[in-house]
Short mmCIF file of C-alpha atoms and ligand atoms in Angstrom, two decimals:
data_model
loop_
_atom_site.label_atom_id
_atom_site.label_comp_id
_atom_site.label_asym_id
_atom_site.label_seq_id
_atom_site.Cartn_x
_atom_site.Cartn_y
_atom_site.Cartn_z
CA UNK A 6 -14.58 14.93 21.16
CA UNK A 7 -16.31 17.20 23.37
CA UNK A 8 -16.86 20.96 24.04
CA UNK A 9 -14.32 22.77 22.43
CA UNK A 10 -10.76 22.02 20.96
CA UNK A 11 -8.86 23.69 17.90
CA UNK A 12 -9.90 21.16 15.31
CA UNK A 13 -13.77 21.50 16.34
CA UNK A 14 -13.09 25.32 16.34
CA UNK A 15 -11.86 25.24 12.72
CA UNK A 16 -15.10 23.13 11.57
CA UNK A 17 -17.30 25.39 13.62
CA UNK A 18 -15.71 28.43 11.88
CA UNK A 19 -16.36 27.01 8.48
CA UNK A 20 -19.71 25.96 9.61
CA UNK A 21 -20.52 29.60 10.49
CA UNK A 22 -18.73 31.02 7.37
CA UNK A 23 -20.65 28.87 4.71
CA UNK A 24 -23.85 28.03 6.35
CA UNK A 25 -25.40 31.33 4.93
CA UNK A 26 -24.78 30.22 1.37
CA UNK A 27 -28.18 30.28 -0.51
CA UNK A 28 -26.93 28.90 -3.95
CA UNK A 29 -28.26 25.51 -5.32
CA UNK A 30 -30.98 23.44 -4.93
CA UNK A 31 -31.47 19.80 -3.55
CA UNK A 32 -31.62 17.31 -6.33
CA UNK A 33 -35.27 16.53 -7.40
CA UNK A 34 -34.89 14.03 -10.07
CA UNK A 35 -35.19 11.47 -7.39
CA UNK A 36 -38.43 12.91 -5.88
CA UNK A 37 -37.52 11.68 -2.20
CA UNK A 38 -34.41 13.92 -2.10
CA UNK A 39 -36.21 17.03 -2.98
CA UNK A 40 -37.81 16.96 0.70
CA UNK A 41 -34.29 17.39 2.21
CA UNK A 42 -34.02 20.27 4.58
CA UNK A 43 -32.03 22.67 2.36
CA UNK A 44 -30.61 24.33 5.59
CA UNK A 45 -29.15 21.08 7.01
CA UNK A 46 -25.15 21.44 7.12
CA UNK A 47 -22.63 19.24 8.79
CA UNK A 48 -19.11 18.82 8.87
CA UNK A 49 -16.91 16.29 10.15
CA UNK A 50 -13.35 14.95 10.37
CA UNK A 51 -11.79 11.87 11.31
CA UNK A 52 -7.93 11.55 12.24
CA UNK A 53 -5.77 8.54 11.59
CA UNK A 54 -5.95 7.80 15.04
CA UNK A 55 -9.67 7.59 14.94
CA UNK A 56 -10.15 11.05 16.60
CA UNK A 57 -13.53 12.41 15.72
CA UNK A 58 -14.42 16.05 15.25
CA UNK A 59 -17.78 17.61 13.92
CA UNK A 60 -19.75 20.53 13.61
CA UNK A 61 -23.50 21.38 12.76
CA UNK A 62 -25.72 18.65 11.55
CA UNK A 63 -23.18 15.82 11.37
CA UNK A 64 -25.56 13.29 12.83
CA UNK A 65 -28.24 14.05 10.42
CA UNK A 66 -28.98 10.84 8.43
CA UNK A 67 -29.04 10.95 4.62
CA UNK A 68 -28.41 8.75 1.60
CA UNK A 69 -25.09 7.92 0.31
CA UNK A 70 -25.96 8.43 -3.39
CA UNK A 71 -22.86 8.41 -5.41
CA UNK A 72 -20.58 8.56 -2.54
CA UNK A 73 -21.14 4.91 -2.59
CA UNK A 74 -19.24 4.35 -5.67
CA UNK A 75 -15.74 4.38 -4.57
CA UNK A 76 -16.39 2.08 -1.80
CA UNK A 77 -18.24 -0.52 -3.91
CA UNK A 78 -15.42 0.03 -6.55
CA UNK A 79 -12.94 -0.89 -3.48
CA UNK A 80 -14.98 -4.19 -2.95
CA UNK A 81 -14.86 -5.23 -6.68
CA UNK A 82 -11.07 -4.66 -6.90
CA UNK A 83 -10.74 -6.66 -3.50
CA UNK A 84 -12.77 -9.48 -5.02
CA UNK A 85 -11.50 -9.61 -8.69
CA UNK A 86 -8.41 -7.78 -8.71
CA UNK A 87 -7.48 -4.57 -10.76
CA UNK A 88 -7.00 -6.45 -14.17
CA UNK A 89 -10.27 -8.20 -14.05
CA UNK A 90 -12.29 -5.03 -12.82
CA UNK A 91 -10.40 -2.94 -15.54
CA UNK A 92 -11.46 -5.29 -18.36
CA UNK A 93 -15.11 -3.85 -17.27
CA UNK A 94 -14.49 -0.34 -16.26
CA UNK A 95 -12.01 2.17 -17.07
CA UNK A 96 -9.91 4.55 -15.11
CA UNK A 97 -10.19 7.75 -17.26
CA UNK A 98 -11.78 10.98 -16.27
CA UNK A 99 -14.88 11.17 -18.68
CA UNK A 100 -15.14 14.96 -18.41
CA UNK A 101 -18.79 14.28 -18.51
CA UNK A 102 -21.69 14.67 -16.11
CA UNK A 103 -22.36 11.71 -13.56
CA UNK A 104 -25.25 10.39 -15.61
CA UNK A 105 -23.59 10.76 -19.20
CA UNK A 106 -23.61 7.86 -21.54
CA UNK A 107 -19.78 7.75 -21.00
CA UNK A 108 -19.01 4.54 -22.97
CA UNK A 109 -15.69 3.88 -24.65
CA UNK A 110 -16.34 4.01 -28.51
CA UNK A 111 -15.83 0.55 -29.93
CA UNK A 112 -15.80 -1.45 -26.54
CA UNK A 113 -18.69 0.11 -24.73
CA UNK A 114 -16.67 -0.09 -21.46
CA UNK A 115 -17.51 2.87 -19.04
CA UNK A 116 -14.85 5.50 -18.72
CA UNK A 117 -14.61 5.07 -15.02
CA UNK A 118 -16.32 3.79 -11.89
CA UNK A 119 -17.34 7.08 -10.38
CA UNK A 120 -19.80 7.92 -13.19
CA UNK A 121 -23.18 6.20 -13.18
CA UNK A 122 -22.45 3.88 -16.11
CA UNK A 123 -19.41 2.57 -14.54
CA UNK A 124 -20.68 2.42 -11.33
CA UNK A 125 -23.69 0.23 -12.41
CA UNK A 126 -20.99 -2.24 -13.95
CA UNK A 127 -18.93 -2.15 -10.89
CA UNK A 128 -22.10 -3.22 -8.97
CA UNK A 129 -22.74 -5.77 -11.55
CA UNK A 130 -19.21 -7.27 -10.79
CA UNK A 131 -20.34 -8.05 -7.14
CA UNK A 132 -21.54 -11.61 -7.44
CA UNK A 133 -23.79 -13.26 -4.86
CA UNK A 134 -22.07 -15.91 -2.74
CA UNK A 135 -23.59 -19.08 -1.16
CA UNK A 136 -24.99 -17.26 1.91
CA UNK A 137 -25.01 -13.34 0.87
CA UNK A 138 -26.83 -11.58 -1.80
CA UNK A 139 -24.89 -9.02 -3.84
CA UNK A 140 -26.53 -6.32 -2.09
CA UNK A 141 -25.76 -7.90 1.31
CA UNK A 142 -22.08 -8.12 0.44
CA UNK A 143 -22.14 -4.23 -0.52
CA UNK A 144 -24.13 -3.35 2.59
CA UNK A 145 -21.69 -5.36 4.74
CA UNK A 146 -18.50 -3.80 3.00
CA UNK A 147 -20.21 -0.29 3.38
CA UNK A 148 -20.70 -0.85 7.12
CA UNK A 149 -17.10 -1.85 7.62
CA UNK A 150 -16.00 1.30 6.04
CA UNK A 151 -18.30 3.23 8.34
CA UNK A 152 -17.37 0.99 11.52
CA UNK A 153 -21.01 0.57 12.38
CA UNK A 154 -24.01 -1.33 10.67
CA UNK A 155 -25.77 0.88 8.14
CA UNK A 156 -29.25 0.26 6.74
CA UNK A 157 -31.38 1.39 3.68
CA UNK A 158 -33.51 4.35 3.56
CA UNK A 159 -36.43 2.53 1.82
CA UNK A 160 -38.47 5.60 0.78
CA UNK A 161 -35.43 6.85 -1.17
CA UNK A 162 -34.72 3.54 -2.54
CA UNK A 163 -38.36 3.19 -3.90
CA UNK A 164 -38.41 6.67 -5.02
CA UNK A 165 -35.24 6.18 -7.29
CA UNK A 166 -36.45 2.70 -8.31
CA UNK A 167 -39.86 4.23 -9.37
CA UNK A 168 -38.15 7.13 -11.51
CA UNK A 169 -34.73 5.81 -12.51
CA UNK A 170 -35.30 5.06 -16.15
CA UNK A 171 -32.05 6.83 -17.22
CA UNK A 172 -30.02 4.73 -15.11
CA UNK A 173 -31.85 1.73 -16.63
CA UNK A 174 -31.46 2.90 -20.05
CA UNK A 175 -27.72 3.17 -19.36
CA UNK A 176 -27.71 -0.54 -18.12
CA UNK A 177 -29.45 -1.60 -21.32
CA UNK A 178 -26.83 0.28 -23.48
CA UNK A 179 -24.11 -1.45 -21.26
CA UNK A 180 -25.49 -4.74 -21.77
CA UNK A 181 -26.26 -4.28 -25.51
CA UNK A 182 -22.34 -3.19 -26.04
CA UNK A 183 -21.50 -6.41 -24.42
CA UNK A 184 -18.55 -5.24 -22.47
CA UNK A 185 -15.82 -6.43 -21.81
CA UNK A 186 -14.19 -5.70 -25.27
CA UNK A 187 -14.41 -8.90 -27.36
CA UNK A 188 -10.70 -8.34 -28.27
CA UNK A 189 -9.54 -8.32 -24.52
CA UNK A 190 -8.35 -11.20 -22.84
CA UNK A 191 -10.85 -14.07 -22.03
CA UNK A 192 -12.80 -13.84 -18.83
CA UNK A 193 -10.89 -15.20 -15.78
CA UNK A 194 -12.09 -18.76 -14.73
CA UNK A 195 -15.03 -18.96 -12.20
CA UNK A 196 -16.07 -15.36 -12.89
CA UNK A 197 -20.09 -15.29 -12.94
CA UNK A 198 -21.73 -13.44 -15.90
CA UNK A 199 -22.07 -9.69 -15.47
CA UNK A 200 -25.34 -8.27 -16.06
CA UNK A 201 -25.74 -4.44 -15.69
CA UNK A 202 -29.50 -4.82 -16.15
CA UNK A 203 -30.09 -6.83 -13.19
CA UNK A 204 -27.45 -4.93 -11.11
CA UNK A 205 -29.37 -1.68 -11.41
CA UNK A 206 -31.63 -2.39 -8.46
CA UNK A 207 -28.61 -3.41 -6.37
CA UNK A 208 -27.14 -0.02 -7.38
CA UNK A 209 -30.33 1.88 -6.23
CA UNK A 210 -30.18 0.23 -3.04
CA UNK A 211 -26.47 1.10 -2.32
CA UNK A 212 -27.24 4.62 -3.23
CA UNK A 213 -30.03 4.57 -0.53
CA UNK A 214 -27.80 3.45 2.28
CA UNK A 215 -28.22 5.71 4.99
CA UNK A 216 -25.09 7.49 6.63
CA UNK A 217 -24.25 10.70 8.64
CA UNK A 218 -21.35 13.22 8.01
CA UNK A 219 -19.54 11.45 10.83
CA UNK A 220 -20.17 8.05 8.98
CA UNK A 221 -18.69 9.60 5.75
CA UNK A 222 -15.63 11.09 7.45
CA UNK A 223 -14.86 7.37 8.94
CA UNK A 224 -15.24 6.03 5.64
CA UNK A 225 -12.96 8.58 3.87
CA UNK A 226 -10.56 8.20 7.02
CA UNK A 227 -10.45 4.54 6.11
CA UNK A 228 -9.47 4.92 2.59
CA UNK A 229 -6.65 7.45 3.77
CA UNK A 230 -5.64 5.09 6.34
CA UNK A 231 -4.71 2.36 3.85
CA UNK A 232 -7.83 0.48 4.20
CA UNK A 233 -7.98 -0.06 7.91
CA UNK A 234 -10.83 1.76 9.81
CA UNK A 235 -9.12 4.03 12.33
CA UNK A 236 -12.11 3.53 14.63
CA UNK A 237 -12.62 -0.31 14.61
CA UNK A 238 -8.94 -1.25 13.50
CA UNK A 239 -10.60 -3.54 10.83
CA UNK A 240 -8.73 -4.11 7.66
CA UNK A 241 -11.51 -3.46 5.34
CA UNK A 242 -9.57 -3.52 2.23
CA UNK A 243 -5.84 -3.83 1.54
CA UNK A 244 -3.63 -0.57 1.31
CA UNK A 245 -3.05 -1.30 -2.49
CA UNK A 246 -6.87 -1.32 -3.09
CA UNK A 247 -7.34 1.90 -0.95
CA UNK A 248 -4.68 3.87 -2.87
CA UNK A 249 -6.18 2.68 -6.34
CA UNK A 250 -9.70 4.00 -4.93
CA UNK A 251 -8.25 7.21 -4.05
CA UNK A 252 -6.45 7.48 -7.23
CA UNK A 253 -9.59 7.13 -9.29
CA UNK A 254 -11.33 9.56 -6.75
CA UNK A 255 -8.81 12.10 -7.54
CA UNK A 256 -9.07 11.90 -11.15
CA UNK A 257 -12.71 11.18 -11.58
CA UNK A 258 -14.56 11.67 -8.32
CA UNK A 259 -16.05 15.09 -9.09
CA UNK A 260 -16.97 14.16 -12.55
CA UNK A 261 -16.77 17.10 -15.11
CA UNK A 262 -15.42 19.21 -12.30
CA UNK A 263 -12.64 16.88 -11.29
CA UNK A 264 -9.65 18.70 -12.90
CA UNK A 265 -10.68 22.02 -11.31
CA UNK A 266 -11.28 20.34 -7.91
CA UNK A 267 -7.64 18.63 -7.97
CA UNK A 268 -6.23 21.87 -9.04
CA UNK A 269 -7.68 24.04 -6.42
CA UNK A 270 -8.59 21.76 -3.56
CA UNK A 271 -5.97 19.00 -4.24
CA UNK A 272 -7.77 15.97 -2.62
CA UNK A 273 -9.29 12.82 -3.69
CA UNK A 274 -13.09 13.45 -3.29
CA UNK A 275 -16.51 12.14 -3.99
CA UNK A 276 -19.76 13.96 -4.35
CA UNK A 277 -23.32 12.59 -4.16
CA UNK A 278 -26.72 14.21 -5.11
CA UNK A 279 -28.05 13.97 -1.65
CA UNK A 280 -25.62 16.67 -0.65
CA UNK A 281 -22.86 14.13 0.77
CA UNK A 282 -19.13 15.04 -0.07
CA UNK A 283 -16.07 13.32 1.04
CA UNK A 284 -12.44 14.13 0.75
CA UNK A 285 -9.42 12.10 1.89
CA UNK A 286 -6.00 13.20 2.83
CA UNK A 287 -3.87 10.10 2.44
CA UNK A 288 -2.36 9.19 5.69
CA UNK A 289 -3.84 12.25 7.26
CA UNK A 290 -7.51 12.56 7.63
CA UNK A 291 -11.01 11.69 6.41
CA UNK A 292 -13.11 14.46 5.77
CA UNK A 293 -16.99 14.78 5.26
CA UNK A 294 -19.67 17.47 4.51
CA UNK A 295 -23.37 17.22 4.29
CA UNK A 296 -25.69 19.97 2.84
CA UNK A 297 -28.40 19.42 0.20
CA UNK A 298 -28.34 22.26 -2.07
CA UNK A 299 -26.15 21.18 -5.09
CA UNK A 300 -24.35 23.14 -8.00
CA UNK A 301 -24.64 22.35 -11.62
CA UNK A 302 -22.17 19.50 -11.17
CA UNK A 303 -24.26 17.74 -8.64
CA UNK A 304 -21.94 18.91 -5.54
CA UNK A 305 -23.08 20.25 -2.54
CA UNK A 306 -22.52 23.99 -2.56
CA UNK A 307 -21.69 24.37 1.07
CA UNK A 308 -19.82 21.41 1.17
CA UNK A 309 -17.37 22.30 -1.86
CA UNK A 310 -16.93 25.58 -0.17
CA UNK A 311 -16.07 24.30 3.20
CA UNK A 312 -13.79 21.68 2.19
CA UNK A 313 -12.07 23.96 -0.49
CA UNK A 314 -11.45 26.69 2.11
CA UNK A 315 -10.31 24.01 4.72
CA UNK A 316 -7.58 22.77 2.32
CA UNK A 317 -6.57 26.21 1.35
CA UNK A 318 -6.26 27.38 4.82
CA UNK A 319 -4.66 24.32 6.40
CA UNK A 320 -2.47 23.50 3.17
CA UNK A 321 -3.80 20.16 2.63
CA UNK A 322 -3.21 20.15 -1.17
CA UNK A 323 -1.96 16.71 -1.93
CA UNK A 324 0.76 18.03 -4.19
CA UNK A 325 2.12 20.28 -1.54
CA UNK A 326 4.21 17.23 0.00
CA UNK A 327 2.58 17.20 3.49
CA UNK A 328 4.74 14.44 4.39
CA UNK A 329 8.18 15.98 4.28
CA UNK A 330 9.95 14.56 7.46
CA UNK A 331 11.46 17.03 9.84
CA UNK A 332 15.23 16.93 10.18
CA UNK A 333 16.88 13.42 9.93
CA UNK A 334 20.42 14.05 10.37
CA UNK A 335 21.05 15.91 13.57
CA UNK A 336 24.95 15.74 13.40
CA UNK A 337 27.41 15.16 10.68
CA UNK A 338 30.99 15.71 11.84
CA UNK A 339 34.56 13.95 12.47
CA UNK A 340 35.15 12.20 15.90
CA UNK A 341 37.95 14.75 16.58
CA UNK A 342 35.58 17.34 17.49
CA UNK A 343 33.61 15.31 19.96
CA UNK A 344 34.24 16.01 23.60
CA UNK A 345 35.38 12.50 24.08
CA UNK A 346 38.28 12.99 21.50
CA UNK A 347 41.89 12.72 22.58
CA UNK A 348 43.31 16.05 23.29
CA UNK A 349 46.12 15.66 20.40
CA UNK A 350 48.82 13.60 18.79
CA UNK A 351 48.51 10.78 16.28
CA UNK A 352 45.24 9.42 18.29
CA UNK A 353 43.52 12.78 17.68
CA UNK A 354 44.70 12.68 13.89
CA UNK A 355 43.09 9.23 13.71
CA UNK A 356 39.71 10.54 15.23
CA UNK A 357 39.75 13.02 12.43
CA UNK A 358 39.50 10.46 9.91
CA UNK A 359 36.30 8.89 11.65
CA UNK A 360 33.15 10.56 10.28
CA UNK A 361 30.13 10.80 12.35
CA UNK A 362 26.52 10.90 11.43
CA UNK A 363 23.73 10.70 13.74
CA UNK A 364 20.19 10.11 12.51
CA UNK A 365 16.91 10.74 14.60
CA UNK A 366 13.02 10.00 14.06
CA UNK A 367 11.22 7.53 11.99
CA UNK A 368 13.21 6.73 8.81
CA UNK A 369 11.32 6.45 5.48
CA UNK A 370 12.80 6.59 2.09
CA UNK A 371 13.18 10.27 2.00
CA UNK A 372 14.96 10.21 5.43
CA UNK A 373 17.11 7.11 4.53
CA UNK A 374 18.45 9.05 1.35
CA UNK A 375 19.45 11.79 3.81
CA UNK A 376 21.31 9.46 5.95
CA UNK A 377 23.06 7.80 2.96
CA UNK A 378 24.04 11.34 1.57
CA UNK A 379 25.43 12.34 4.74
CA UNK A 380 27.32 9.16 5.22
CA UNK A 381 28.93 9.67 1.78
CA UNK A 382 29.87 13.29 2.71
CA UNK A 383 31.15 12.32 5.94
CA UNK A 384 34.81 12.54 6.94
CA UNK A 385 37.51 14.34 5.14
CA UNK A 386 38.59 11.36 2.90
CA UNK A 387 37.05 8.38 1.29
CA UNK A 388 39.45 5.91 2.74
CA UNK A 389 38.56 6.91 6.30
CA UNK A 390 36.02 5.30 8.44
CA UNK A 391 32.38 6.32 9.52
CA UNK A 392 29.97 5.75 12.45
CA UNK A 393 26.39 5.88 12.01
CA UNK A 394 24.55 6.50 15.18
CA UNK A 395 20.93 5.34 15.19
CA UNK A 396 20.19 5.45 18.74
CA UNK A 397 17.69 8.32 18.17
CA UNK A 398 15.88 6.56 15.37
CA UNK A 399 12.47 5.44 16.39
CA UNK A 400 11.55 3.25 13.45
CA UNK A 401 12.64 2.31 9.87
CA UNK A 402 10.20 1.22 7.14
CA UNK A 403 10.86 -1.61 4.84
CA UNK A 404 11.87 0.65 1.96
CA UNK A 405 14.26 2.68 4.24
CA UNK A 406 15.74 -0.52 5.53
CA UNK A 407 16.36 -1.80 2.20
CA UNK A 408 17.95 1.45 1.10
CA UNK A 409 20.08 1.89 4.14
CA UNK A 410 21.39 -1.83 3.69
CA UNK A 411 22.36 -1.14 -0.04
CA UNK A 412 23.89 2.09 1.13
CA UNK A 413 26.12 0.64 3.89
CA UNK A 414 27.06 -2.26 1.55
CA UNK A 415 28.29 0.07 -1.07
CA UNK A 416 30.13 2.05 1.29
CA UNK A 417 31.94 -0.78 2.35
CA UNK A 418 32.53 -1.96 -1.12
CA UNK A 419 34.18 1.39 -1.55
CA UNK A 420 36.60 0.56 0.92
CA UNK A 421 35.35 2.57 3.89
CA UNK A 422 34.93 1.16 7.20
CA UNK A 423 31.52 1.63 8.78
CA UNK A 424 30.31 0.95 12.27
CA UNK A 425 26.70 1.36 13.62
CA UNK A 426 25.60 2.43 16.89
CA UNK A 427 22.49 0.44 17.19
CA UNK A 428 21.54 -1.02 20.32
CA UNK A 429 18.00 -1.55 19.44
CA UNK A 430 18.70 -3.34 16.30
CA UNK A 431 17.11 -0.88 13.97
CA UNK A 432 18.87 -2.27 11.00
CA UNK A 433 17.31 -5.65 11.75
CA UNK A 434 18.75 -8.93 12.97
CA UNK A 435 22.43 -9.53 12.24
CA UNK A 436 21.47 -12.51 9.60
CA UNK A 437 19.45 -10.09 7.73
CA UNK A 438 22.28 -7.39 7.79
CA UNK A 439 24.91 -9.86 6.75
CA UNK A 440 22.55 -10.93 3.85
CA UNK A 441 21.83 -7.61 2.48
CA UNK A 442 25.23 -5.99 3.20
CA UNK A 443 27.48 -9.05 2.21
CA UNK A 444 29.24 -8.71 5.73
CA UNK A 445 29.22 -8.51 9.29
CA UNK A 446 28.70 -4.89 9.95
CA UNK A 447 30.10 -4.05 13.41
CA UNK A 448 27.18 -2.59 15.63
CA UNK A 449 27.89 -1.08 19.08
CA UNK A 450 25.78 0.10 22.04
CA UNK A 451 27.56 3.40 22.43
CA UNK A 452 29.10 5.76 20.04
CA UNK A 453 32.53 5.94 22.28
CA UNK A 454 32.94 2.19 21.52
CA UNK A 455 32.23 2.45 17.80
CA UNK A 456 34.67 5.45 17.42
CA UNK A 457 37.27 3.58 19.30
CA UNK A 458 36.94 0.53 17.11
CA UNK A 459 36.91 2.66 13.95
CA UNK A 460 40.06 4.58 15.03
CA UNK A 461 41.86 1.15 15.85
CA UNK A 462 41.18 -0.23 12.64
CA UNK A 463 42.41 3.01 10.77
CA UNK A 464 45.59 2.70 12.87
CA UNK A 465 46.18 -0.88 11.43
CA UNK A 466 47.86 -3.75 13.39
CA UNK A 467 50.91 -1.66 14.40
CA UNK A 468 49.08 1.13 16.38
CA UNK A 469 48.45 4.70 15.79
CA UNK A 470 51.99 5.94 15.52
CA UNK A 471 52.80 4.01 12.29
CA UNK A 472 49.14 4.75 10.88
CA UNK A 473 49.66 8.56 11.65
CA UNK A 474 53.10 8.56 9.96
CA UNK A 475 52.17 6.85 6.53
N1 LIG B 510 -28.47 7.40 -7.36
C1 LIG B 510 -27.92 8.50 -8.08
C2 LIG B 510 -28.14 8.31 -9.49
O1 LIG B 510 -27.77 7.35 -10.13
C3 LIG B 510 -26.69 8.85 -7.79
C4 LIG B 510 -26.07 10.02 -8.46
C5 LIG B 510 -25.18 10.91 -7.70
O2 LIG B 510 -25.20 11.12 -6.42
N2 LIG B 510 -24.44 11.66 -8.38
O3 LIG B 510 -28.66 9.20 -10.17
#
């Protein structure tokens, strides 16, 4: 995006507002990270259409650090499945710092894949394949999430490798605990041995992969977009895996500040000690911040403030039901009030027994429920007919389709006649409709035709006069 637009203005506003924060300090336990410029501050947002917005130092490179963890977890889930990965690493918030010895008593299984212990085991689950080393697989996966080839900051890697004794100690502890639990199910066939000690070096390299705030926003947007990178269109992981990763980010991504973060900001997120921070709005956007000074939980101070303010101001909290659809049922009435109704007499009385429900927009489960509810209430009596007009419907997702079919089958089972105005076959091909509803549901190109057919059917074979009398 160029020059100025409303979204860029929001990001610039946040950048101006929080750029002056002076709290926190860049991490120094990895010596190379201490040399980061504490004034660097970048923000980026990527939409589900791949539109990219940024402000400040959004093109400045830094290392992923712990922001790598959800993506490597995604790779492990994709490769091995949730059950196998779950034997090695849990999904419970530890309530502890990122580098804590968060091992389940008895089994030695790390609490979750967002703390170091769990992340090291997760990396250990990525096996080398014939052609690619474990790290090559990790780097390829991270690059797909970012939509461009990423590389390693060798100085940061060397710096952590030279000083990372605590992580090595964690790895030895993990190996001595011998996860997975002996009492658990046996290892799946063909799964190579998992060695956390050998994996620490790969883990250090994954933490040293170089990105920008814009890269991070694309990576977060890919998770938010059901695993499909909105820039490249590549399906990096399945929608199921993306949802699971977001779930673990929501409960564990901010370590011992995860509960407070979900409460106040309400978005799955992940922080890293280089000052990177991502947050994802499922089906809405990916967000990222970069600013090296950290708070006590190891989260970027400016990043936390900016993403928190953005969520509050734009109402992005996950629990606020952002996706409530607009109106679905635009008309619920009876055919006698339509301009096309006969002026009076028995014909008009028949039209009064034909309910009309008009739906619009993209139908998901929420919208389908509204349609069925309106059908159920339509018309003055339960023996009448009902016309469902779907001409203004732009799409029906799989769950909504199944719900509509089931509802229409039920309506017919209750003895009501239904006709659907559906020139675009929104209800699916006739065979499917017959299979799902158990009958040939009459479908028409125009509302007038559908109403006419219903009125005739209500009149019975002897015409309107007799039907009106009885
Ligand atoms: N490489 C860092 C470590 O293991 C990552 C920690 C983090 O970003 N919270 O200590």
